[in-house]
Amino acid sequence: MENPLHHFELHPLIPLSLFGIDISINKAIVMMWIACGLVFLFFYVATQGRSLVPRRIQSMAEMAVEFLRALVLENMGPAGRKFFPFIATLFFFVLFANLLGLIPGAYTVTSQVIVTGFLAVLVYGISLVVGFALHGFHFLSILAPAGTPGWLMPLMVPIEIISQLARPVTLAVRLFANMTAGHIILIVLFSLMLTAPVYIGWMPFGFTVAIYGLELFVAFIQAYIFTILATVYLGDAIKLH
Amino acid sequence: MDSAAAALLGMGIAAAGFGGAAIGIGYIFGKMIEATARQPAAEAKVAKYMWIGFALVEAIALYGLVIAFIIMGMRG
C-alpha cells in the first residue's frame, strides 16, 4: 500500500528564491491562488445584474453574507461591523480551500499547519492589537475574570495566560488536523478497495463514498467553526467581558 | 524494548484518545434527541449548537492524531 502521507508532501514546481529565502511556487500556492480567484469569480458573477428577486447564485451569495453578518453582530456587537470584511474573507478563503481540496488530484491548502497557523496567529494578533488600542492597559484585565477574589489572583492569572496562549494553537491545529485526518481516511479506504478482490472491494468503496459526504460536511463546518471562534476572540477583545 | 517498537506503541496509544471523543459524540447526539423529544419546537436552535459541539469534540480526538504525527516525525 502507498504511504498515506505521501500526498501531503510539497515539491517546488518553479524554484524561486528571494534574498536567500525560498519562495518557490508549489502546489499549495497554486491552489491558494485558485481559491482566491474562485471567491472573486463567485462574487463577481453573483453581483452581475442584481435584481430585487434574486437569481439562484445571487441568493446564495446573499444568504452567505447575511449569515456571516448575523454571526458578527451576535458575537461582537455593533462595534464588530468594522471587522465584517476580515471575517467574511477568512470564512470564504477557508471554505473554498477546504472544498477545493476534495476534488481528486487537487491539494488541500488547509492541511498544511503553516497556513492554518498563520491564519490563527493573524486572528489572535488582531484581537490583541484591537484590545490594546480600545482599552489601553486596562485590556490586561482579560487575564482576571470579573469577580475573582484577590487571594485567588496568583492562581487565576497563570491559568488565564495559558488559556489565552492555547487559543491560536487550538484554532490552527483544529482545522489542520480535521483536514489531514479526513484525507488520510479517504486514502486508506480507497487503497483498501484497490488492493482487495472485487467481491469484497465494494465495501471499502461504499465507505469511501460515505466518508466523502462527511468530508464535504466537515469542510463547511470547520470553516464555520474557524470563523465563529475568530469572532468570539475578537469580540472578547472588543467587549472585555 | 527497542525504541522503534516503543514509538509504534506510543502512536497506537495516542490513537486510543478517539475513545473519549466517541463517548463525547454519543453524549451530544443522545442529548440532542432527548432535547428534541421534550421540546420539538426547539429543534433548529438545538441542532445549531449540536453541530458546533460535534465539530469541537471531533477536533479533540484529532489532537491525538497530531501527537501520533509528532512521534512519527521524531522516529525519523
PDB file of C-alpha atoms in Angstrom:
ATOM      1  CA  MET A   1       0.000   0.000   0.000  1.00  0.00           C
ATOM      2  CA  GLU A   2       1.215   3.502  -0.793  1.00  0.00           C
ATOM      3  CA  ASN A   3       2.242   5.691   2.147  1.00  0.00           C
ATOM      4  CA  PRO A   4      -0.964   7.590   3.046  1.00  0.00           C
ATOM      5  CA  LEU A   5       1.066  10.702   3.921  1.00  0.00           C
ATOM      6  CA  HIS A   6       2.725  10.812   0.516  1.00  0.00           C
ATOM      7  CA  HIS A   7       0.150  13.127  -0.991  1.00  0.00           C
ATOM      8  CA  PHE A   8       0.701  15.831   1.651  1.00  0.00           C
ATOM      9  CA  GLU A   9       4.328  16.331   0.608  1.00  0.00           C
ATOM     10  CA  LEU A  10       5.089  19.514  -1.288  1.00  0.00           C
ATOM     11  CA  HIS A  11       7.676  19.812  -4.029  1.00  0.00           C
ATOM     12  CA  PRO A  12       8.562  23.057  -5.778  1.00  0.00           C
ATOM     13  CA  LEU A  13       7.091  23.404  -9.262  1.00  0.00           C
ATOM     14  CA  ILE A  14       9.035  26.568 -10.096  1.00  0.00           C
ATOM     15  CA  PRO A  15      12.079  27.004  -7.832  1.00  0.00           C
ATOM     16  CA  LEU A  16      12.457  30.669  -6.849  1.00  0.00           C
ATOM     17  CA  SER A  17      14.456  32.388  -4.192  1.00  0.00           C
ATOM     18  CA  LEU A  18      14.497  35.986  -2.988  1.00  0.00           C
ATOM     19  CA  PHE A  19      17.436  37.231  -0.887  1.00  0.00           C
ATOM     20  CA  GLY A  20      18.186  33.663   0.182  1.00  0.00           C
ATOM     21  CA  ILE A  21      14.573  32.993   1.236  1.00  0.00           C
ATOM     22  CA  ASP A  22      12.910  30.083  -0.522  1.00  0.00           C
ATOM     23  CA  ILE A  23       9.766  31.384  -2.237  1.00  0.00           C
ATOM     24  CA  SER A  24       9.330  28.521  -4.697  1.00  0.00           C
ATOM     25  CA  ILE A  25       5.928  28.107  -6.298  1.00  0.00           C
ATOM     26  CA  ASN A  26       4.427  24.767  -5.272  1.00  0.00           C
ATOM     27  CA  LYS A  27       1.059  23.040  -5.475  1.00  0.00           C
ATOM     28  CA  ALA A  28      -0.260  24.644  -2.277  1.00  0.00           C
ATOM     29  CA  ILE A  29       0.472  28.157  -3.537  1.00  0.00           C
ATOM     30  CA  VAL A  30      -1.220  27.458  -6.871  1.00  0.00           C
ATOM     31  CA  MET A  31      -4.267  26.101  -5.003  1.00  0.00           C
ATOM     32  CA  MET A  32      -4.365  29.242  -2.839  1.00  0.00           C
ATOM     33  CA  TRP A  33      -4.375  31.393  -5.974  1.00  0.00           C
ATOM     34  CA  ILE A  34      -7.181  29.276  -7.420  1.00  0.00           C
ATOM     35  CA  ALA A  35      -9.166  29.565  -4.163  1.00  0.00           C
ATOM     36  CA  CYS A  36      -8.773  33.369  -4.105  1.00  0.00           C
ATOM     37  CA  GLY A  37      -9.697  33.558  -7.799  1.00  0.00           C
ATOM     38  CA  LEU A  38     -12.787  31.407  -7.305  1.00  0.00           C
ATOM     39  CA  VAL A  39     -14.036  33.505  -4.377  1.00  0.00           C
ATOM     40  CA  PHE A  40     -13.579  36.619  -6.517  1.00  0.00           C
ATOM     41  CA  LEU A  41     -15.282  34.985  -9.503  1.00  0.00           C
ATOM     42  CA  PHE A  42     -18.180  33.732  -7.371  1.00  0.00           C
ATOM     43  CA  PHE A  43     -18.978  37.191  -6.026  1.00  0.00           C
ATOM     44  CA  TYR A  44     -18.347  38.830  -9.399  1.00  0.00           C
ATOM     45  CA  VAL A  45     -20.882  36.541 -11.097  1.00  0.00           C
ATOM     46  CA  ALA A  46     -23.301  36.808  -8.158  1.00  0.00           C
ATOM     47  CA  THR A  47     -23.361  40.608  -8.231  1.00  0.00           C
ATOM     48  CA  GLN A  48     -23.723  40.908 -12.027  1.00  0.00           C
ATOM     49  CA  GLY A  49     -27.224  42.072 -12.959  1.00  0.00           C
ATOM     50  CA  ARG A  50     -28.502  42.357  -9.414  1.00  0.00           C
ATOM     51  CA  SER A  51     -32.271  42.216  -9.158  1.00  0.00           C
ATOM     52  CA  LEU A  52     -34.847  42.548  -6.401  1.00  0.00           C
ATOM     53  CA  VAL A  53     -35.918  38.970  -6.999  1.00  0.00           C
ATOM     54  CA  PRO A  54     -32.528  37.271  -6.841  1.00  0.00           C
ATOM     55  CA  ARG A  55     -31.353  34.559  -9.193  1.00  0.00           C
ATOM     56  CA  ARG A  56     -30.001  31.345  -7.715  1.00  0.00           C
ATOM     57  CA  ILE A  57     -26.343  32.393  -7.454  1.00  0.00           C
ATOM     58  CA  GLN A  58     -27.203  35.878  -6.194  1.00  0.00           C
ATOM     59  CA  SER A  59     -29.429  34.486  -3.484  1.00  0.00           C
ATOM     60  CA  MET A  60     -26.663  32.027  -2.495  1.00  0.00           C
ATOM     61  CA  ALA A  61     -24.183  34.877  -2.052  1.00  0.00           C
ATOM     62  CA  GLU A  62     -26.774  36.955  -0.192  1.00  0.00           C
ATOM     63  CA  MET A  63     -27.567  34.080   2.165  1.00  0.00           C
ATOM     64  CA  ALA A  64     -23.887  33.516   2.952  1.00  0.00           C
ATOM     65  CA  VAL A  65     -23.184  37.193   3.572  1.00  0.00           C
ATOM     66  CA  GLU A  66     -26.294  37.697   5.713  1.00  0.00           C
ATOM     67  CA  PHE A  67     -25.439  34.596   7.727  1.00  0.00           C
ATOM     68  CA  LEU A  68     -21.931  35.942   8.378  1.00  0.00           C
ATOM     69  CA  ARG A  69     -23.285  39.375   9.299  1.00  0.00           C
ATOM     70  CA  ALA A  70     -25.618  37.806  11.869  1.00  0.00           C
ATOM     71  CA  LEU A  71     -22.651  35.854  13.253  1.00  0.00           C
ATOM     72  CA  VAL A  72     -20.521  39.005  13.583  1.00  0.00           C
ATOM     73  CA  LEU A  73     -23.323  41.048  15.200  1.00  0.00           C
ATOM     74  CA  GLU A  74     -24.157  38.244  17.623  1.00  0.00           C
ATOM     75  CA  ASN A  75     -20.604  37.700  18.867  1.00  0.00           C
ATOM     76  CA  MET A  76     -19.024  41.139  18.537  1.00  0.00           C
ATOM     77  CA  GLY A  77     -21.918  43.571  18.902  1.00  0.00           C
ATOM     78  CA  PRO A  78     -22.413  46.649  16.689  1.00  0.00           C
ATOM     79  CA  ALA A  79     -18.725  47.600  17.144  1.00  0.00           C
ATOM     80  CA  GLY A  80     -17.814  44.455  15.226  1.00  0.00           C
ATOM     81  CA  ARG A  81     -19.258  45.786  11.983  1.00  0.00           C
ATOM     82  CA  LYS A  82     -15.806  47.159  11.074  1.00  0.00           C
ATOM     83  CA  PHE A  83     -14.374  43.631  11.167  1.00  0.00           C
ATOM     84  CA  PHE A  84     -17.010  42.134   8.896  1.00  0.00           C
ATOM     85  CA  PRO A  85     -14.824  42.263   5.728  1.00  0.00           C
ATOM     86  CA  PHE A  86     -11.989  40.487   7.539  1.00  0.00           C
ATOM     87  CA  ILE A  87     -14.271  37.796   8.977  1.00  0.00           C
ATOM     88  CA  ALA A  88     -16.005  37.231   5.633  1.00  0.00           C
ATOM     89  CA  THR A  89     -12.665  36.962   3.804  1.00  0.00           C
ATOM     90  CA  LEU A  90     -11.445  34.455   6.369  1.00  0.00           C
ATOM     91  CA  PHE A  91     -14.598  32.351   6.041  1.00  0.00           C
ATOM     92  CA  PHE A  92     -14.662  32.250   2.250  1.00  0.00           C
ATOM     93  CA  PHE A  93     -10.945  31.568   1.917  1.00  0.00           C
ATOM     94  CA  VAL A  94     -11.035  28.664   4.389  1.00  0.00           C
ATOM     95  CA  LEU A  95     -14.266  27.309   2.904  1.00  0.00           C
ATOM     96  CA  PHE A  96     -13.014  27.382  -0.688  1.00  0.00           C
ATOM     97  CA  ALA A  97      -9.628  25.936   0.310  1.00  0.00           C
ATOM     98  CA  ASN A  98     -11.389  23.080   2.156  1.00  0.00           C
ATOM     99  CA  LEU A  99     -13.802  22.376  -0.699  1.00  0.00           C
ATOM    100  CA  LEU A 100     -11.164  22.578  -3.448  1.00  0.00           C
ATOM    101  CA  GLY A 101      -9.073  20.009  -1.591  1.00  0.00           C
ATOM    102  CA  LEU A 102     -11.865  17.472  -2.018  1.00  0.00           C
ATOM    103  CA  ILE A 103     -11.534  17.482  -5.813  1.00  0.00           C
ATOM    104  CA  PRO A 104      -9.486  14.383  -6.703  1.00  0.00           C
ATOM    105  CA  GLY A 105      -5.952  15.368  -7.658  1.00  0.00           C
ATOM    106  CA  ALA A 106      -6.192  18.780  -6.011  1.00  0.00           C
ATOM    107  CA  TYR A 107      -4.251  19.811  -2.937  1.00  0.00           C
ATOM    108  CA  THR A 108      -5.800  20.812   0.416  1.00  0.00           C
ATOM    109  CA  VAL A 109      -4.144  24.063   1.410  1.00  0.00           C
ATOM    110  CA  THR A 110      -5.604  23.889   4.916  1.00  0.00           C
ATOM    111  CA  SER A 111      -3.877  20.550   5.564  1.00  0.00           C
ATOM    112  CA  GLN A 112      -0.619  22.493   5.942  1.00  0.00           C
ATOM    113  CA  VAL A 113      -0.185  23.620   9.552  1.00  0.00           C
ATOM    114  CA  ILE A 114       1.790  26.669   8.387  1.00  0.00           C
ATOM    115  CA  VAL A 115      -1.279  28.019   6.539  1.00  0.00           C
ATOM    116  CA  THR A 116      -3.762  27.472   9.364  1.00  0.00           C
ATOM    117  CA  GLY A 117      -1.133  28.579  11.890  1.00  0.00           C
ATOM    118  CA  PHE A 118      -0.621  31.857  10.070  1.00  0.00           C
ATOM    119  CA  LEU A 119      -4.383  32.476   9.886  1.00  0.00           C
ATOM    120  CA  ALA A 120      -4.785  31.706  13.601  1.00  0.00           C
ATOM    121  CA  VAL A 121      -1.855  33.915  14.633  1.00  0.00           C
ATOM    122  CA  LEU A 122      -3.270  36.681  12.424  1.00  0.00           C
ATOM    123  CA  VAL A 123      -6.674  36.457  14.133  1.00  0.00           C
ATOM    124  CA  TYR A 124      -5.109  36.378  17.585  1.00  0.00           C
ATOM    125  CA  GLY A 125      -2.676  39.191  16.784  1.00  0.00           C
ATOM    126  CA  ILE A 126      -5.510  41.403  15.532  1.00  0.00           C
ATOM    127  CA  SER A 127      -7.505  40.665  18.694  1.00  0.00           C
ATOM    128  CA  LEU A 128      -4.504  41.751  20.836  1.00  0.00           C
ATOM    129  CA  VAL A 129      -3.941  44.932  18.803  1.00  0.00           C
ATOM    130  CA  VAL A 130      -7.646  45.820  18.913  1.00  0.00           C
ATOM    131  CA  GLY A 131      -7.817  45.118  22.644  1.00  0.00           C
ATOM    132  CA  PHE A 132      -4.853  47.337  23.497  1.00  0.00           C
ATOM    133  CA  ALA A 133      -5.998  50.062  21.093  1.00  0.00           C
ATOM    134  CA  LEU A 134      -9.530  50.195  22.544  1.00  0.00           C
ATOM    135  CA  HIS A 135      -8.829  49.692  26.252  1.00  0.00           C
ATOM    136  CA  GLY A 136      -5.158  50.540  26.756  1.00  0.00           C
ATOM    137  CA  PHE A 137      -3.543  48.681  29.650  1.00  0.00           C
ATOM    138  CA  HIS A 138      -6.975  48.034  31.107  1.00  0.00           C
ATOM    139  CA  PHE A 139      -7.098  45.251  28.485  1.00  0.00           C
ATOM    140  CA  LEU A 140      -4.852  43.170  30.782  1.00  0.00           C
ATOM    141  CA  SER A 141      -7.925  42.655  32.993  1.00  0.00           C
ATOM    142  CA  ILE A 142      -8.878  39.984  30.448  1.00  0.00           C
ATOM    143  CA  LEU A 143      -6.424  37.842  32.436  1.00  0.00           C
ATOM    144  CA  ALA A 144      -8.581  38.178  35.583  1.00  0.00           C
ATOM    145  CA  PRO A 145     -12.225  37.117  35.205  1.00  0.00           C
ATOM    146  CA  ALA A 146     -14.666  39.598  36.760  1.00  0.00           C
ATOM    147  CA  GLY A 147     -15.406  38.978  40.448  1.00  0.00           C
ATOM    148  CA  THR A 148     -12.299  36.950  41.236  1.00  0.00           C
ATOM    149  CA  PRO A 149     -11.319  37.419  44.917  1.00  0.00           C
ATOM    150  CA  GLY A 150      -7.857  38.949  45.394  1.00  0.00           C
ATOM    151  CA  TRP A 151      -6.289  35.916  47.051  1.00  0.00           C
ATOM    152  CA  LEU A 152      -7.132  33.754  44.005  1.00  0.00           C
ATOM    153  CA  MET A 153      -5.259  36.057  41.613  1.00  0.00           C
ATOM    154  CA  PRO A 154      -1.871  34.249  41.756  1.00  0.00           C
ATOM    155  CA  LEU A 155      -3.716  31.107  40.672  1.00  0.00           C
ATOM    156  CA  MET A 156      -6.155  32.577  38.155  1.00  0.00           C
ATOM    157  CA  VAL A 157      -3.743  34.762  36.184  1.00  0.00           C
ATOM    158  CA  PRO A 158      -1.360  31.952  35.105  1.00  0.00           C
ATOM    159  CA  ILE A 159      -4.346  29.760  34.171  1.00  0.00           C
ATOM    160  CA  GLU A 160      -5.839  32.561  32.087  1.00  0.00           C
ATOM    161  CA  ILE A 161      -2.466  33.235  30.417  1.00  0.00           C
ATOM    162  CA  ILE A 162      -2.245  29.570  29.435  1.00  0.00           C
ATOM    163  CA  SER A 163      -5.824  29.558  28.140  1.00  0.00           C
ATOM    164  CA  GLN A 164      -5.090  32.699  26.107  1.00  0.00           C
ATOM    165  CA  LEU A 165      -1.939  31.184  24.626  1.00  0.00           C
ATOM    166  CA  ALA A 166      -3.809  27.968  23.802  1.00  0.00           C
ATOM    167  CA  ARG A 167      -6.274  29.908  21.641  1.00  0.00           C
ATOM    168  CA  PRO A 168      -4.178  30.363  18.464  1.00  0.00           C
ATOM    169  CA  VAL A 169      -2.662  26.885  18.847  1.00  0.00           C
ATOM    170  CA  THR A 170      -6.007  25.102  19.090  1.00  0.00           C
ATOM    171  CA  LEU A 171      -7.509  27.271  16.357  1.00  0.00           C
ATOM    172  CA  ALA A 172      -4.714  26.247  13.981  1.00  0.00           C
ATOM    173  CA  VAL A 173      -4.467  22.595  14.988  1.00  0.00           C
ATOM    174  CA  ARG A 174      -8.236  22.024  14.838  1.00  0.00           C
ATOM    175  CA  LEU A 175      -8.513  22.974  11.176  1.00  0.00           C
ATOM    176  CA  PHE A 176      -5.240  21.334  10.139  1.00  0.00           C
ATOM    177  CA  ALA A 177      -5.928  18.054  11.953  1.00  0.00           C
ATOM    178  CA  ASN A 178      -9.501  17.803  10.648  1.00  0.00           C
ATOM    179  CA  MET A 179      -8.444  18.251   7.038  1.00  0.00           C
ATOM    180  CA  THR A 180      -5.398  15.978   7.294  1.00  0.00           C
ATOM    181  CA  ALA A 181      -7.259  13.202   9.100  1.00  0.00           C
ATOM    182  CA  GLY A 182     -10.157  13.319   6.663  1.00  0.00           C
ATOM    183  CA  HIS A 183      -7.889  12.957   3.650  1.00  0.00           C
ATOM    184  CA  ILE A 184      -5.848  10.173   5.281  1.00  0.00           C
ATOM    185  CA  ILE A 185      -9.069   8.246   5.960  1.00  0.00           C
ATOM    186  CA  LEU A 186     -10.138   8.687   2.316  1.00  0.00           C
ATOM    187  CA  ILE A 187      -6.741   7.481   1.047  1.00  0.00           C
ATOM    188  CA  VAL A 188      -6.616   4.471   3.373  1.00  0.00           C
ATOM    189  CA  LEU A 189     -10.162   3.351   2.486  1.00  0.00           C
ATOM    190  CA  PHE A 190      -9.564   3.839  -1.211  1.00  0.00           C
ATOM    191  CA  SER A 191      -6.315   1.867  -1.195  1.00  0.00           C
ATOM    192  CA  LEU A 192      -8.144  -0.886   0.699  1.00  0.00           C
ATOM    193  CA  MET A 193     -10.584  -1.025  -2.205  1.00  0.00           C
ATOM    194  CA  LEU A 194      -7.780  -1.142  -4.773  1.00  0.00           C
ATOM    195  CA  THR A 195      -5.921  -3.963  -3.028  1.00  0.00           C
ATOM    196  CA  ALA A 196      -8.965  -6.102  -2.117  1.00  0.00           C
ATOM    197  CA  PRO A 197     -10.543  -8.542  -4.590  1.00  0.00           C
ATOM    198  CA  VAL A 198     -13.692  -7.256  -6.309  1.00  0.00           C
ATOM    199  CA  TYR A 199     -16.218  -9.363  -4.370  1.00  0.00           C
ATOM    200  CA  ILE A 200     -15.141  -7.662  -1.110  1.00  0.00           C
ATOM    201  CA  GLY A 201     -13.724  -4.416  -2.512  1.00  0.00           C
ATOM    202  CA  TRP A 202     -17.183  -2.824  -2.921  1.00  0.00           C
ATOM    203  CA  MET A 203     -17.416  -2.494   0.873  1.00  0.00           C
ATOM    204  CA  PRO A 204     -14.495  -0.064   1.371  1.00  0.00           C
ATOM    205  CA  PHE A 205     -15.602   1.675  -1.824  1.00  0.00           C
ATOM    206  CA  GLY A 206     -19.043   2.312  -0.330  1.00  0.00           C
ATOM    207  CA  PHE A 207     -17.377   3.602   2.815  1.00  0.00           C
ATOM    208  CA  THR A 208     -15.233   5.931   0.706  1.00  0.00           C
ATOM    209  CA  VAL A 209     -18.360   7.472  -0.810  1.00  0.00           C
ATOM    210  CA  ALA A 210     -19.992   7.865   2.621  1.00  0.00           C
ATOM    211  CA  ILE A 211     -16.860   9.364   4.193  1.00  0.00           C
ATOM    212  CA  TYR A 212     -16.542  11.700   1.201  1.00  0.00           C
ATOM    213  CA  GLY A 213     -20.003  13.022   2.040  1.00  0.00           C
ATOM    214  CA  LEU A 214     -18.930  13.502   5.662  1.00  0.00           C
ATOM    215  CA  GLU A 215     -15.803  15.326   4.472  1.00  0.00           C
ATOM    216  CA  LEU A 216     -17.922  17.727   2.404  1.00  0.00           C
ATOM    217  CA  PHE A 217     -19.889  18.457   5.561  1.00  0.00           C
ATOM    218  CA  VAL A 218     -16.689  18.787   7.625  1.00  0.00           C
ATOM    219  CA  ALA A 219     -15.301  21.284   5.087  1.00  0.00           C
ATOM    220  CA  PHE A 220     -18.299  23.545   5.706  1.00  0.00           C
ATOM    221  CA  ILE A 221     -18.461  23.070   9.458  1.00  0.00           C
ATOM    222  CA  GLN A 222     -14.741  23.611  10.028  1.00  0.00           C
ATOM    223  CA  ALA A 223     -14.828  26.868   8.060  1.00  0.00           C
ATOM    224  CA  TYR A 224     -17.828  27.850  10.202  1.00  0.00           C
ATOM    225  CA  ILE A 225     -16.095  26.883  13.468  1.00  0.00           C
ATOM    226  CA  PHE A 226     -12.928  28.744  12.473  1.00  0.00           C
ATOM    227  CA  THR A 227     -14.971  31.860  11.731  1.00  0.00           C
ATOM    228  CA  ILE A 228     -17.158  31.661  14.825  1.00  0.00           C
ATOM    229  CA  LEU A 229     -14.106  31.271  17.078  1.00  0.00           C
ATOM    230  CA  ALA A 230     -12.401  34.190  15.328  1.00  0.00           C
ATOM    231  CA  THR A 231     -15.468  36.371  16.020  1.00  0.00           C
ATOM    232  CA  VAL A 232     -15.572  35.184  19.647  1.00  0.00           C
ATOM    233  CA  TYR A 233     -11.876  36.026  20.209  1.00  0.00           C
ATOM    234  CA  LEU A 234     -12.224  39.437  18.545  1.00  0.00           C
ATOM    235  CA  GLY A 235     -15.479  40.016  20.433  1.00  0.00           C
ATOM    236  CA  ASP A 236     -13.698  39.269  23.739  1.00  0.00           C
ATOM    237  CA  ALA A 237     -11.100  41.914  22.901  1.00  0.00           C
ATOM    238  CA  ILE A 238     -13.777  44.467  21.949  1.00  0.00           C
ATOM    239  CA  LYS A 239     -16.220  43.884  24.801  1.00  0.00           C
ATOM    240  CA  LEU A 240     -13.727  42.913  27.545  1.00  0.00           C
ATOM    241  CA  HIS A 241     -16.260  40.764  29.445  1.00  0.00           C
TER     242      HIS A 241
ATOM    243  CA  MET B   1      12.072  -2.984  24.171  1.00  0.00           C
ATOM    244  CA  ASP B   2      13.797  -1.126  21.369  1.00  0.00           C
ATOM    245  CA  SER B   3      12.827   2.444  20.568  1.00  0.00           C
ATOM    246  CA  ALA B   4      11.164   1.625  17.218  1.00  0.00           C
ATOM    247  CA  ALA B   5       8.668  -0.654  18.964  1.00  0.00           C
ATOM    248  CA  ALA B   6       8.141   1.941  21.685  1.00  0.00           C
ATOM    249  CA  ALA B   7       7.383   4.619  19.079  1.00  0.00           C
ATOM    250  CA  LEU B   8       4.828   2.375  17.377  1.00  0.00           C
ATOM    251  CA  LEU B   9       3.227   1.613  20.747  1.00  0.00           C
ATOM    252  CA  GLY B  10       3.120   5.326  21.559  1.00  0.00           C
ATOM    253  CA  MET B  11       1.407   6.113  18.270  1.00  0.00           C
ATOM    254  CA  GLY B  12      -1.185   3.431  18.962  1.00  0.00           C
ATOM    255  CA  ILE B  13      -1.818   4.735  22.466  1.00  0.00           C
ATOM    256  CA  ALA B  14      -2.229   8.269  21.086  1.00  0.00           C
ATOM    257  CA  ALA B  15      -4.879   6.924  18.722  1.00  0.00           C
ATOM    258  CA  ALA B  16      -6.739   5.454  21.713  1.00  0.00           C
ATOM    259  CA  GLY B  17      -7.775   9.023  22.560  1.00  0.00           C
ATOM    260  CA  PHE B  18     -10.532   8.543  19.990  1.00  0.00           C
ATOM    261  CA  GLY B  19     -12.413   6.569  22.664  1.00  0.00           C
ATOM    262  CA  GLY B  20     -13.014   9.730  24.669  1.00  0.00           C
ATOM    263  CA  ALA B  21     -14.283  11.569  21.614  1.00  0.00           C
ATOM    264  CA  ALA B  22     -16.581   8.651  20.815  1.00  0.00           C
ATOM    265  CA  ILE B  23     -18.176   8.989  24.261  1.00  0.00           C
ATOM    266  CA  GLY B  24     -18.464  12.751  23.746  1.00  0.00           C
ATOM    267  CA  ILE B  25     -20.114  12.469  20.341  1.00  0.00           C
ATOM    268  CA  GLY B  26     -22.508   9.842  21.695  1.00  0.00           C
ATOM    269  CA  TYR B  27     -23.454  12.204  24.506  1.00  0.00           C
ATOM    270  CA  ILE B  28     -24.019  15.116  22.140  1.00  0.00           C
ATOM    271  CA  PHE B  29     -26.343  13.232  19.804  1.00  0.00           C
ATOM    272  CA  GLY B  30     -28.116  11.470  22.675  1.00  0.00           C
ATOM    273  CA  LYS B  31     -28.802  14.753  24.446  1.00  0.00           C
ATOM    274  CA  MET B  32     -29.924  16.293  21.170  1.00  0.00           C
ATOM    275  CA  ILE B  33     -32.507  13.538  20.688  1.00  0.00           C
ATOM    276  CA  GLU B  34     -33.596  13.913  24.317  1.00  0.00           C
ATOM    277  CA  ALA B  35     -33.972  17.681  23.975  1.00  0.00           C
ATOM    278  CA  THR B  36     -35.916  17.370  20.721  1.00  0.00           C
ATOM    279  CA  ALA B  37     -38.242  14.796  22.242  1.00  0.00           C
ATOM    280  CA  ARG B  38     -39.027  17.127  25.140  1.00  0.00           C
ATOM    281  CA  GLN B  39     -39.357  20.299  23.073  1.00  0.00           C
ATOM    282  CA  PRO B  40     -39.758  19.570  19.334  1.00  0.00           C
ATOM    283  CA  ALA B  41     -40.135  23.286  18.534  1.00  0.00           C
ATOM    284  CA  ALA B  42     -36.554  23.951  19.641  1.00  0.00           C
ATOM    285  CA  GLU B  43     -35.019  21.506  17.177  1.00  0.00           C
ATOM    286  CA  ALA B  44     -33.486  24.026  14.761  1.00  0.00           C
ATOM    287  CA  LYS B  45     -31.928  26.040  17.575  1.00  0.00           C
ATOM    288  CA  VAL B  46     -30.521  22.990  19.354  1.00  0.00           C
ATOM    289  CA  ALA B  47     -29.231  21.496  16.096  1.00  0.00           C
ATOM    290  CA  LYS B  48     -27.001  24.521  15.509  1.00  0.00           C
ATOM    291  CA  TYR B  49     -25.225  24.087  18.839  1.00  0.00           C
ATOM    292  CA  MET B  50     -25.135  20.320  18.358  1.00  0.00           C
ATOM    293  CA  TRP B  51     -23.091  20.640  15.161  1.00  0.00           C
ATOM    294  CA  ILE B  52     -20.725  23.127  16.759  1.00  0.00           C
ATOM    295  CA  GLY B  53     -20.264  20.781  19.702  1.00  0.00           C
ATOM    296  CA  PHE B  54     -19.800  17.829  17.352  1.00  0.00           C
ATOM    297  CA  ALA B  55     -17.029  19.628  15.464  1.00  0.00           C
ATOM    298  CA  LEU B  56     -15.285  20.685  18.683  1.00  0.00           C
ATOM    299  CA  VAL B  57     -15.352  17.155  20.122  1.00  0.00           C
ATOM    300  CA  GLU B  58     -14.189  15.638  16.846  1.00  0.00           C
ATOM    301  CA  ALA B  59     -11.275  18.082  16.787  1.00  0.00           C
ATOM    302  CA  ILE B  60     -10.191  16.987  20.265  1.00  0.00           C
ATOM    303  CA  ALA B  61      -9.921  13.403  19.025  1.00  0.00           C
ATOM    304  CA  LEU B  62      -7.651  14.655  16.252  1.00  0.00           C
ATOM    305  CA  TYR B  63      -5.211  16.189  18.734  1.00  0.00           C
ATOM    306  CA  GLY B  64      -4.309  12.549  19.436  1.00  0.00           C
ATOM    307  CA  LEU B  65      -3.550  12.167  15.736  1.00  0.00           C
ATOM    308  CA  VAL B  66      -1.269  15.203  15.899  1.00  0.00           C
ATOM    309  CA  ILE B  67       0.628  13.609  18.807  1.00  0.00           C
ATOM    310  CA  ALA B  68       0.978  10.442  16.729  1.00  0.00           C
ATOM    311  CA  PHE B  69       2.415  12.584  13.891  1.00  0.00           C
ATOM    312  CA  ILE B  70       4.890  14.205  16.283  1.00  0.00           C
ATOM    313  CA  ILE B  71       6.068  10.775  17.459  1.00  0.00           C
ATOM    314  CA  MET B  72       6.345   9.640  13.830  1.00  0.00           C
ATOM    315  CA  GLY B  73       8.421  12.719  12.988  1.00  0.00           C
ATOM    316  CA  MET B  74      10.754  12.123  15.948  1.00  0.00           C
ATOM    317  CA  ARG B  75      11.169   8.484  14.909  1.00  0.00           C
ATOM    318  CA  GLY B  76      12.827   9.866  11.795  1.00  0.00           C
TER     319      GLY B  76
END
